Amino acid sequence: MIVLIAPEEDVPNEIEILHQLFNAGLQYYHLRKPFKDLKQHKEYLNKIKPEYYNRVIIYHHHELINSYNLKGIHFQEQKRRDTIDNPTRYFKDLNMFSKTISSSFHDPEELNSCYFEFDYHLLSPVFNSISKKGYKGRGFNVNHINKTIVGMGGVTAENLSKFNTLGYKGIGVLGGVWNSKNPLEAFKQINEAYITSLKNRNND
C-alpha cells in the first residue's frame, strides 16, 4: 500500500493535482491540514469529487466521518496517547462501520506493545526525511512485529526495496511527491517502482 500525506500548507492547484493522483491509482490519501479549522476542512472536502471520498483518511475533526463517506480516521501520536485509553467513549458518536483506523508512531517498540488494534500503523522516520530538513532516518527494522506497518521518511522510487527488506507492508510519502516539480509524475514513478519491488519480493 502507498499512503500519500497531504502537504501541511495548500500548494497551487492542489485539488486538481489530487484528482489526477486519484485517477492515477492513489488509494490512501491522509488529509493532514493542521492549520485548517473545521469550516476550512469542510471547504477542502467539498472541492474533492465525492467519488474519491472513500480514499481519504482524516487527521483532524474526526466527526467529519459522519458527514462524508471517508475511508477512515487517523490518530497522530499525541492524540492517540490522550484518547485511546477510553476508546468506547471516543468512538461512541462516530459512525465507524467499515472505516479504517490508523495511527502514527515514532518508536517501533511502542507500536509493538500498543494494545489497540489499528488497521495499519505509520512509523517514521525510516530514512532521512525529504519534507523535514534535519529529520534523520533511524532505519527501523520491523520484521519482528506482526502488524501492518507503513514506513515513512525518505521514500523515493530508488529505495523501495530497502523498505521491503526492513519488513514494511507499505510506504508513506509526502515530500517525495509534493516537493517534486511534477507531483503526478513523481507519484507514478514511485507507484510503478513499488509494484516492481513487490513482484521482486514475491519472487524471492
Rosetta silent file (secondary structure, phi, psi, omega in degrees, C-alpha in Angstrom):
SEQUENCE: MIVLIAPEEDVPNEIEILHQLFNAGLQYYHLRKPFKDLKQHKEYLNKIKPEYYNRVIIYHHHELINSYNLKGIHFQEQKRRDTIDNPTRYFKDLNMFSKTISSSFHDPEELNSCYFEFDYHLLSPVFNSISKKGYKGRGFNVNHINKTIVGMGGVTAENLSKFNTLGYKGIGVLGGVWNSKNPLEAFKQINEAYITSLKNRNND
SCORE:     score description
SCORE:     0.000 S_00000001
   1 L     0.000  144.837  175.930    0.000    0.000    0.000 S_00000001
   2 E  -116.565  123.121  177.517    1.066    3.550   -0.711 S_00000001
   3 E  -105.941  127.062  174.867   -0.083    6.290    1.651 S_00000001
   4 E  -107.353  125.778  178.257    0.212    9.879    0.488 S_00000001
   5 E   -91.340  138.243  178.564    0.243   12.556    3.189 S_00000001
   6 L   -68.467  148.287  171.597   -1.231   15.948    2.330 S_00000001
   7 L   -66.846  140.849 -177.732    1.085   18.964    2.387 S_00000001
   8 L   -58.737  -43.099  178.318    0.526   20.953    5.592 S_00000001
   9 L  -105.147  140.531 -178.500    0.030   24.155    3.627 S_00000001
  10 L   -58.312  141.709  174.644   -2.001   24.144    0.435 S_00000001
  11 L  -105.989  158.629 -179.842    0.006   24.097   -2.776 S_00000001
  12 L   -56.728  136.171  177.223   -1.164   25.752   -6.025 S_00000001
  13 L    59.907   30.884 -173.938   -3.784   23.685   -7.850 S_00000001
  14 H   -59.077  -45.267 -177.623   -3.741   21.112   -5.055 S_00000001
  15 H   -66.005  -39.910  177.483   -7.239   19.772   -5.631 S_00000001
  16 H   -60.760  -45.468  178.445   -6.661   19.479   -9.370 S_00000001
  17 H   -63.346  -41.530 -179.016   -3.406   17.572   -8.724 S_00000001
  18 H   -60.010  -42.955  177.192   -5.141   15.430   -6.119 S_00000001
  19 H   -61.783  -37.795  177.008   -7.801   14.378   -8.612 S_00000001
  20 H   -64.788  -39.044  179.137   -5.050   13.436  -11.053 S_00000001
  21 H   -66.455  -41.895  176.138   -3.355   11.367   -8.342 S_00000001
  22 H   -60.571  -43.974 -179.321   -6.608    9.572   -7.546 S_00000001
  23 H   -63.870  -27.099  179.798   -7.078    8.913  -11.238 S_00000001
  24 L   -85.385   -1.451  174.706   -3.530    7.501  -11.360 S_00000001
  25 L   117.638    2.650  178.916   -4.371    4.968   -8.648 S_00000001
  26 L   -61.742  126.606 -176.999   -3.903    6.673   -5.277 S_00000001
  27 L  -111.792  -22.934 -177.392   -5.962    4.718   -2.714 S_00000001
  28 E  -127.284  103.409  177.075   -4.859    6.201    0.647 S_00000001
  29 E  -111.645  111.101 -179.197   -4.800    9.994    0.963 S_00000001
  30 E   -87.571  108.161 -176.307   -4.050   11.137    4.507 S_00000001
  31 E   -84.460   95.409  179.913   -5.633   14.551    4.909 S_00000001
  32 L  -116.937  101.125 -178.949   -3.408   16.290    7.466 S_00000001
  33 L  -127.777   79.951 -172.737   -4.062   20.016    7.476 S_00000001
  34 L   -65.131  -17.663 -177.363   -3.123   21.242   10.971 S_00000001
  35 L   -97.061    1.737  177.867   -3.717   24.900   10.149 S_00000001
  36 L   -98.549  139.664  174.888   -7.285   24.426    8.907 S_00000001
  37 L   -89.131 -174.807 -175.689  -10.278   24.635   11.236 S_00000001
  38 H   -59.161  -46.493 -178.966  -13.472   22.618   10.902 S_00000001
  39 H   -59.919  -42.340 -178.552  -15.061   25.015    8.408 S_00000001
  40 H   -70.699  -31.813  173.876  -11.927   25.007    6.239 S_00000001
  41 H   -63.117  -43.268  179.015  -11.773   21.208    6.346 S_00000001
  42 H   -62.853  -43.344  179.697  -15.329   21.098    5.022 S_00000001
  43 H   -60.494  -39.616  179.331  -14.482   23.601    2.300 S_00000001
  44 H   -65.592  -48.900 -178.341  -11.495   21.458    1.293 S_00000001
  45 H   -63.137  -35.749 -178.731  -13.508   18.240    1.244 S_00000001
  46 H   -65.225  -19.795  178.208  -16.315   19.898   -0.709 S_00000001
  47 H   -82.870  -18.441 -179.573  -13.853   20.573   -3.526 S_00000001
  48 L   -82.546  139.021  176.964  -12.976   16.867   -3.831 S_00000001
  49 L   -61.523  130.299 -177.312  -15.154   14.773   -6.113 S_00000001
  50 H   -55.110  -27.968 -179.883  -17.400   12.623   -3.861 S_00000001
  51 H   -63.545  -15.727 -179.793  -16.396    9.505   -5.790 S_00000001
  52 H  -102.664   -1.546 -178.569  -12.947    9.858   -4.170 S_00000001
  53 H   -56.297  -35.089 -176.795  -14.085   10.360   -0.564 S_00000001
  54 H   -76.272   14.565  172.344  -13.591    6.674    0.153 S_00000001
  55 H  -118.254    5.153 -174.545   -9.856    7.161   -0.390 S_00000001
  56 E  -106.385  129.970  176.836   -9.479    9.981    2.149 S_00000001
  57 E  -115.568  128.497 -171.196   -8.359    9.434    5.753 S_00000001
  58 E  -104.230  139.918 -178.062   -8.790   12.417    8.024 S_00000001
  59 L   -92.904  -40.073 -176.167   -6.431   13.515   10.858 S_00000001
  60 L  -116.228  158.352  178.607   -8.398   16.313   12.489 S_00000001
  61 L    54.452   58.379 -177.058  -12.101   16.790   13.172 S_00000001
  62 H   -56.599  -21.586 -179.307  -12.857   13.077   13.145 S_00000001
  63 H   -63.503  -15.689  177.794  -16.568   13.857   13.377 S_00000001
  64 H   -65.781  -15.575  176.993  -16.473   14.594    9.647 S_00000001
  65 H   -62.771  -22.215  179.654  -16.545   10.815    9.157 S_00000001
  66 H   -80.627  -19.433 -174.216  -20.281   11.126    9.915 S_00000001
  67 L  -106.691  -22.962 -178.866  -20.902   13.644    7.120 S_00000001
  68 L  -125.202  147.954 -179.068  -18.647   12.421    4.331 S_00000001
  69 L   -80.982   62.776 -175.527  -18.123    8.882    3.042 S_00000001
  70 L   -79.314  162.487 -179.138  -14.456    8.940    4.031 S_00000001
  71 L   -72.928  -37.377 -178.012  -12.161    5.913    4.141 S_00000001
  72 E   177.891 -170.590  179.093  -11.198    6.356    7.770 S_00000001
  73 E  -125.262  155.682 -178.302   -9.633    8.367   10.566 S_00000001
  74 E  -129.470  141.144  176.243   -6.043    8.673   11.729 S_00000001
  75 E  -106.672  120.981  168.828   -4.570    9.370   15.161 S_00000001
  76 L   -72.312  165.641 -168.758   -1.363   11.310   15.416 S_00000001
  77 H   -54.717  -50.825 -175.369    0.876   10.160   18.237 S_00000001
  78 H   -67.925  -38.621  179.681   -0.170   12.586   20.973 S_00000001
  79 H   -64.802  -37.759  176.641   -3.891   12.334   20.204 S_00000001
  80 H   -61.229  -45.938 -178.847   -3.631    8.553   20.389 S_00000001
  81 H   -64.044  -33.681 -176.318   -1.953    8.753   23.789 S_00000001
  82 H   -78.648  -26.776 -168.634   -4.558   11.237   25.027 S_00000001
  83 H  -122.520  -24.597 -166.965   -7.682    9.421   23.889 S_00000001
  84 L   -75.187  -11.917  177.721   -7.234    5.780   23.008 S_00000001
  85 L   -66.491  -20.184  178.245   -7.251    4.569   26.625 S_00000001
  86 L  -128.347   66.037 -173.220  -11.012    5.047   26.576 S_00000001
  87 H   -63.087  -32.996 -178.599  -11.969    4.071   23.008 S_00000001
  88 H   -59.547  -46.062  179.768  -15.619    3.352   23.794 S_00000001
  89 H   -66.473  -40.120 -177.189  -16.235    6.921   24.877 S_00000001
  90 H   -67.286  -41.129 -172.434  -14.250    8.365   21.965 S_00000001
  91 H   -89.370   -5.093 -170.786  -15.919    6.330   19.246 S_00000001
  92 L   -63.502  -26.482 -179.700  -19.494    6.355   20.543 S_00000001
  93 L  -103.678    9.605 -179.473  -20.515    9.348   18.402 S_00000001
  94 L  -109.713  133.869  177.603  -18.556    8.330   15.307 S_00000001
  95 L   -85.885   91.759 -172.565  -20.011    6.167   12.547 S_00000001
  96 L  -102.089   10.694 -179.302  -17.008    3.894   12.057 S_00000001
  97 L   -59.234  123.357  178.807  -18.726    0.948   10.367 S_00000001
  98 L    66.426   14.823  178.946  -16.371   -0.377    7.640 S_00000001
  99 L   -97.247  156.051  177.083  -13.971    2.548    8.183 S_00000001
 100 E   -89.866  151.991  173.504  -10.216    2.279    8.799 S_00000001
 101 E  -129.275  125.063 -178.106   -8.448    3.425   11.962 S_00000001
 102 E  -135.021  169.781 -179.781   -4.732    4.098   11.822 S_00000001
 103 E  -153.232  158.827  178.130   -2.101    5.848   13.897 S_00000001
 104 E   -97.483  143.092  176.056    1.386    7.350   13.767 S_00000001
 105 E  -136.986  155.079  175.946    4.325    6.040   15.774 S_00000001
 106 L  -127.187    8.130  179.238    7.963    7.041   16.141 S_00000001
 107 L  -140.794  116.727 -176.836    9.130    4.083   18.223 S_00000001
 108 H   -62.495  -29.913 -179.462    8.742    0.502   16.952 S_00000001
 109 H   -74.906  -34.902  173.463    8.580   -0.956   20.456 S_00000001
 110 H   -64.021  -39.896  176.827    5.753    1.389   21.472 S_00000001
 111 H   -61.122  -46.565 -176.920    3.997    0.310   18.274 S_00000001
 112 H   -63.144  -36.059 -176.300    4.564   -3.346   19.074 S_00000001
 113 H   -89.574   -6.013 -179.464    3.201   -3.032   22.605 S_00000001
 114 L   -65.055  124.330 -175.430    0.143   -0.916   21.683 S_00000001
 115 L   -78.484  -23.828 -176.663   -2.924   -2.969   22.632 S_00000001
 116 L   -72.729  134.043 -175.920   -5.359   -1.151   20.316 S_00000001
 117 L   -90.194   87.050  175.328   -5.791   -2.999   17.016 S_00000001
 118 L   -74.454  155.164  177.377   -5.279   -0.369   14.349 S_00000001
 119 L   -69.743  -35.403  173.621   -5.789   -1.374   10.724 S_00000001
 120 E  -159.227  165.496 -173.647   -2.314   -0.096    9.959 S_00000001
 121 E  -130.530  136.020  173.344    0.450    1.952   11.548 S_00000001
 122 E   -96.294  127.045  179.740    2.688    4.705   10.181 S_00000001
 123 E  -122.620  129.712 -179.688    6.250    4.523   11.536 S_00000001
 124 L  -150.167  161.634   -4.157    8.832    7.241   10.933 S_00000001
 125 L   -93.332  128.257  177.917   11.489    8.287   10.225 S_00000001
 126 L   -78.046  -48.809  174.529   12.886    5.223    8.468 S_00000001
 127 L  -124.325  172.330 -176.980   15.238    7.238    6.268 S_00000001
 128 L   -56.479  127.387 -176.412   16.160   10.931    6.241 S_00000001
 129 L   -64.015  140.997  175.328   13.017   12.958    5.654 S_00000001
 130 L   -86.250  -35.967 -175.571   12.629   14.801    2.361 S_00000001
 131 L   -84.645  -26.503 -178.984    9.936   17.181    3.625 S_00000001
 132 L  -116.341  103.798 -178.534   11.511   17.932    7.039 S_00000001
 133 L   -64.021  135.646  178.577   15.115   19.008    6.787 S_00000001
 134 L    86.050   -2.988  179.458   17.305   17.624    9.574 S_00000001
 135 L   -88.164   95.615 -168.752   14.802   14.868   10.448 S_00000001
 136 L   -82.142  139.764  178.721   17.231   11.953   10.349 S_00000001
 137 L   -69.196  152.061 -178.070   16.223    8.430    9.495 S_00000001
 138 L  -120.181    3.984  171.372   16.619    5.684   12.099 S_00000001
 139 L    57.635   34.736 -177.144   16.463    2.619    9.854 S_00000001
 140 L   -53.700  128.179  172.346   13.851    0.825   11.969 S_00000001
 141 L  -100.319  120.582 -174.497   13.758   -2.917   11.270 S_00000001
 142 L  -116.987   20.892 -178.972   10.219   -4.200   11.943 S_00000001
 143 L   -60.462  -23.747 -177.098   10.482   -7.775   10.724 S_00000001
 144 L   -86.987   -2.245 -175.991    9.811   -8.994   14.271 S_00000001
 145 L  -106.076  120.917 -176.886    6.473   -7.135   14.584 S_00000001
 146 L   -90.127   63.062  177.842    3.373   -8.953   13.328 S_00000001
 147 L  -142.155  160.662  178.206    1.346   -5.858   12.437 S_00000001
 148 L   -80.218  111.397 -175.511    0.701   -3.891    9.256 S_00000001
 149 E  -121.498  129.756  178.871    3.352   -1.176    9.316 S_00000001
 150 E  -105.120  121.313 -179.001    3.820    1.552    6.737 S_00000001
 151 E   -85.109  136.018  179.246    7.320    3.026    6.651 S_00000001
 152 E  -127.342  155.199  177.586    7.747    6.775    6.254 S_00000001
 153 L   108.211  109.721  174.189   10.708    9.062    5.787 S_00000001
 154 L    73.546   23.327 -179.276   12.909    9.443    2.749 S_00000001
 155 L   -71.368  125.422  172.295   10.775    7.391    0.374 S_00000001
 156 L  -134.598  169.006  178.475   11.973    7.601   -3.231 S_00000001
 157 L   -65.025  -18.469 -174.013   11.478    5.391   -6.274 S_00000001
 158 L   -89.526  -19.797 -172.496   15.076    4.193   -5.784 S_00000001
 159 L  -114.457   18.344 -174.587   14.961    2.872   -2.195 S_00000001
 160 H   -66.269  -33.016 -179.470   11.691    0.914   -2.049 S_00000001
 161 H   -63.722  -28.315  178.111   13.378   -2.491   -1.869 S_00000001
 162 H   -66.115  -35.775  177.171   15.019   -1.373    1.402 S_00000001
 163 H   -65.231  -40.063  176.722   11.570   -0.874    2.952 S_00000001
 164 H   -60.301  -46.623 -178.094   10.673   -4.429    1.926 S_00000001
 165 H   -60.620  -35.562 -177.752   13.875   -5.757    3.476 S_00000001
 166 L   -81.702   -3.456  172.548   13.141   -3.955    6.739 S_00000001
 167 L   100.426   13.422 -177.536    9.710   -5.576    6.971 S_00000001
 168 L   -83.459  144.685  178.584    7.281   -2.847    5.926 S_00000001
 169 L   -93.644   -4.092 -179.586    3.910   -3.668    4.336 S_00000001
 170 E  -170.455  176.966  179.168    3.651   -0.267    2.709 S_00000001
 171 E  -130.417  148.953  175.783    5.217    3.144    2.298 S_00000001
 172 E  -116.399  131.429 -173.441    4.124    6.626    3.262 S_00000001
 173 E  -124.323  141.413  171.498    5.101    9.543    1.058 S_00000001
 174 L  -135.905  -76.132 -176.556    4.941   13.304    1.467 S_00000001
 175 H   -63.353  -32.197 -178.966    7.964   15.238    0.233 S_00000001
 176 H   -60.938  -22.270  177.237    8.792   12.643   -2.437 S_00000001
 177 H  -105.942  -55.996 -171.177    5.608   13.687   -4.224 S_00000001
 178 H   -72.673  -25.556  177.191    4.649   17.178   -3.097 S_00000001
 179 L   -82.529   -5.324  179.497    8.199   18.603   -3.199 S_00000001
 180 L   -76.697  152.256  175.178    8.544   17.426   -6.776 S_00000001
 181 L   -66.970  -27.160  178.871    8.116   19.852   -9.663 S_00000001
 182 L  -130.666   87.636 -175.927    5.623   17.361  -11.091 S_00000001
 183 H   -57.091  -36.730 -178.700    3.783   15.569   -8.239 S_00000001
 184 H   -63.714  -46.820 -179.536    1.766   13.398  -10.628 S_00000001
 185 H   -67.118  -37.134  178.156    4.844   12.036  -12.400 S_00000001
 186 H   -61.988  -43.519  178.495    6.649   11.565   -9.075 S_00000001
 187 H   -63.801  -43.517 -179.681    3.718    9.522   -7.757 S_00000001
 188 H   -60.105  -41.388 -179.954    3.556    7.440  -10.928 S_00000001
 189 H   -64.699  -44.019  179.459    7.276    6.648  -10.678 S_00000001
 190 H   -65.875  -42.529 -179.632    7.000    5.649   -7.019 S_00000001
 191 H   -61.526  -45.183  179.856    3.850    3.615   -7.692 S_00000001
 192 H   -64.989  -44.222  179.623    5.471    1.755  -10.593 S_00000001
 193 H   -65.332  -34.908  179.638    8.667    1.127   -8.628 S_00000001
 194 H   -66.774  -43.772  178.349    6.616   -0.071   -5.646 S_00000001
 195 H   -60.938  -41.860  178.285    4.705   -2.591   -7.768 S_00000001
 196 H   -62.863  -42.404 -178.953    8.020   -3.830   -9.192 S_00000001
 197 H   -64.440  -34.058  178.528    9.515   -4.158   -5.698 S_00000001
 198 H   -68.737  -40.799  178.050    6.524   -6.246   -4.575 S_00000001
 199 H   -62.058  -42.274  179.808    6.917   -8.569   -7.559 S_00000001
 200 H   -64.880  -37.900  179.843   10.611   -8.974   -6.776 S_00000001
 201 H   -65.850  -40.512 -178.739    9.819   -9.679   -3.109 S_00000001
 202 H   -70.009  -23.865  179.653    7.273  -12.341   -4.049 S_00000001
 203 H   -86.234  -10.534 -179.303    9.793  -13.986   -6.374 S_00000001
 204 L   -69.141    0.000    0.000   12.470  -14.191   -3.676 S_00000001
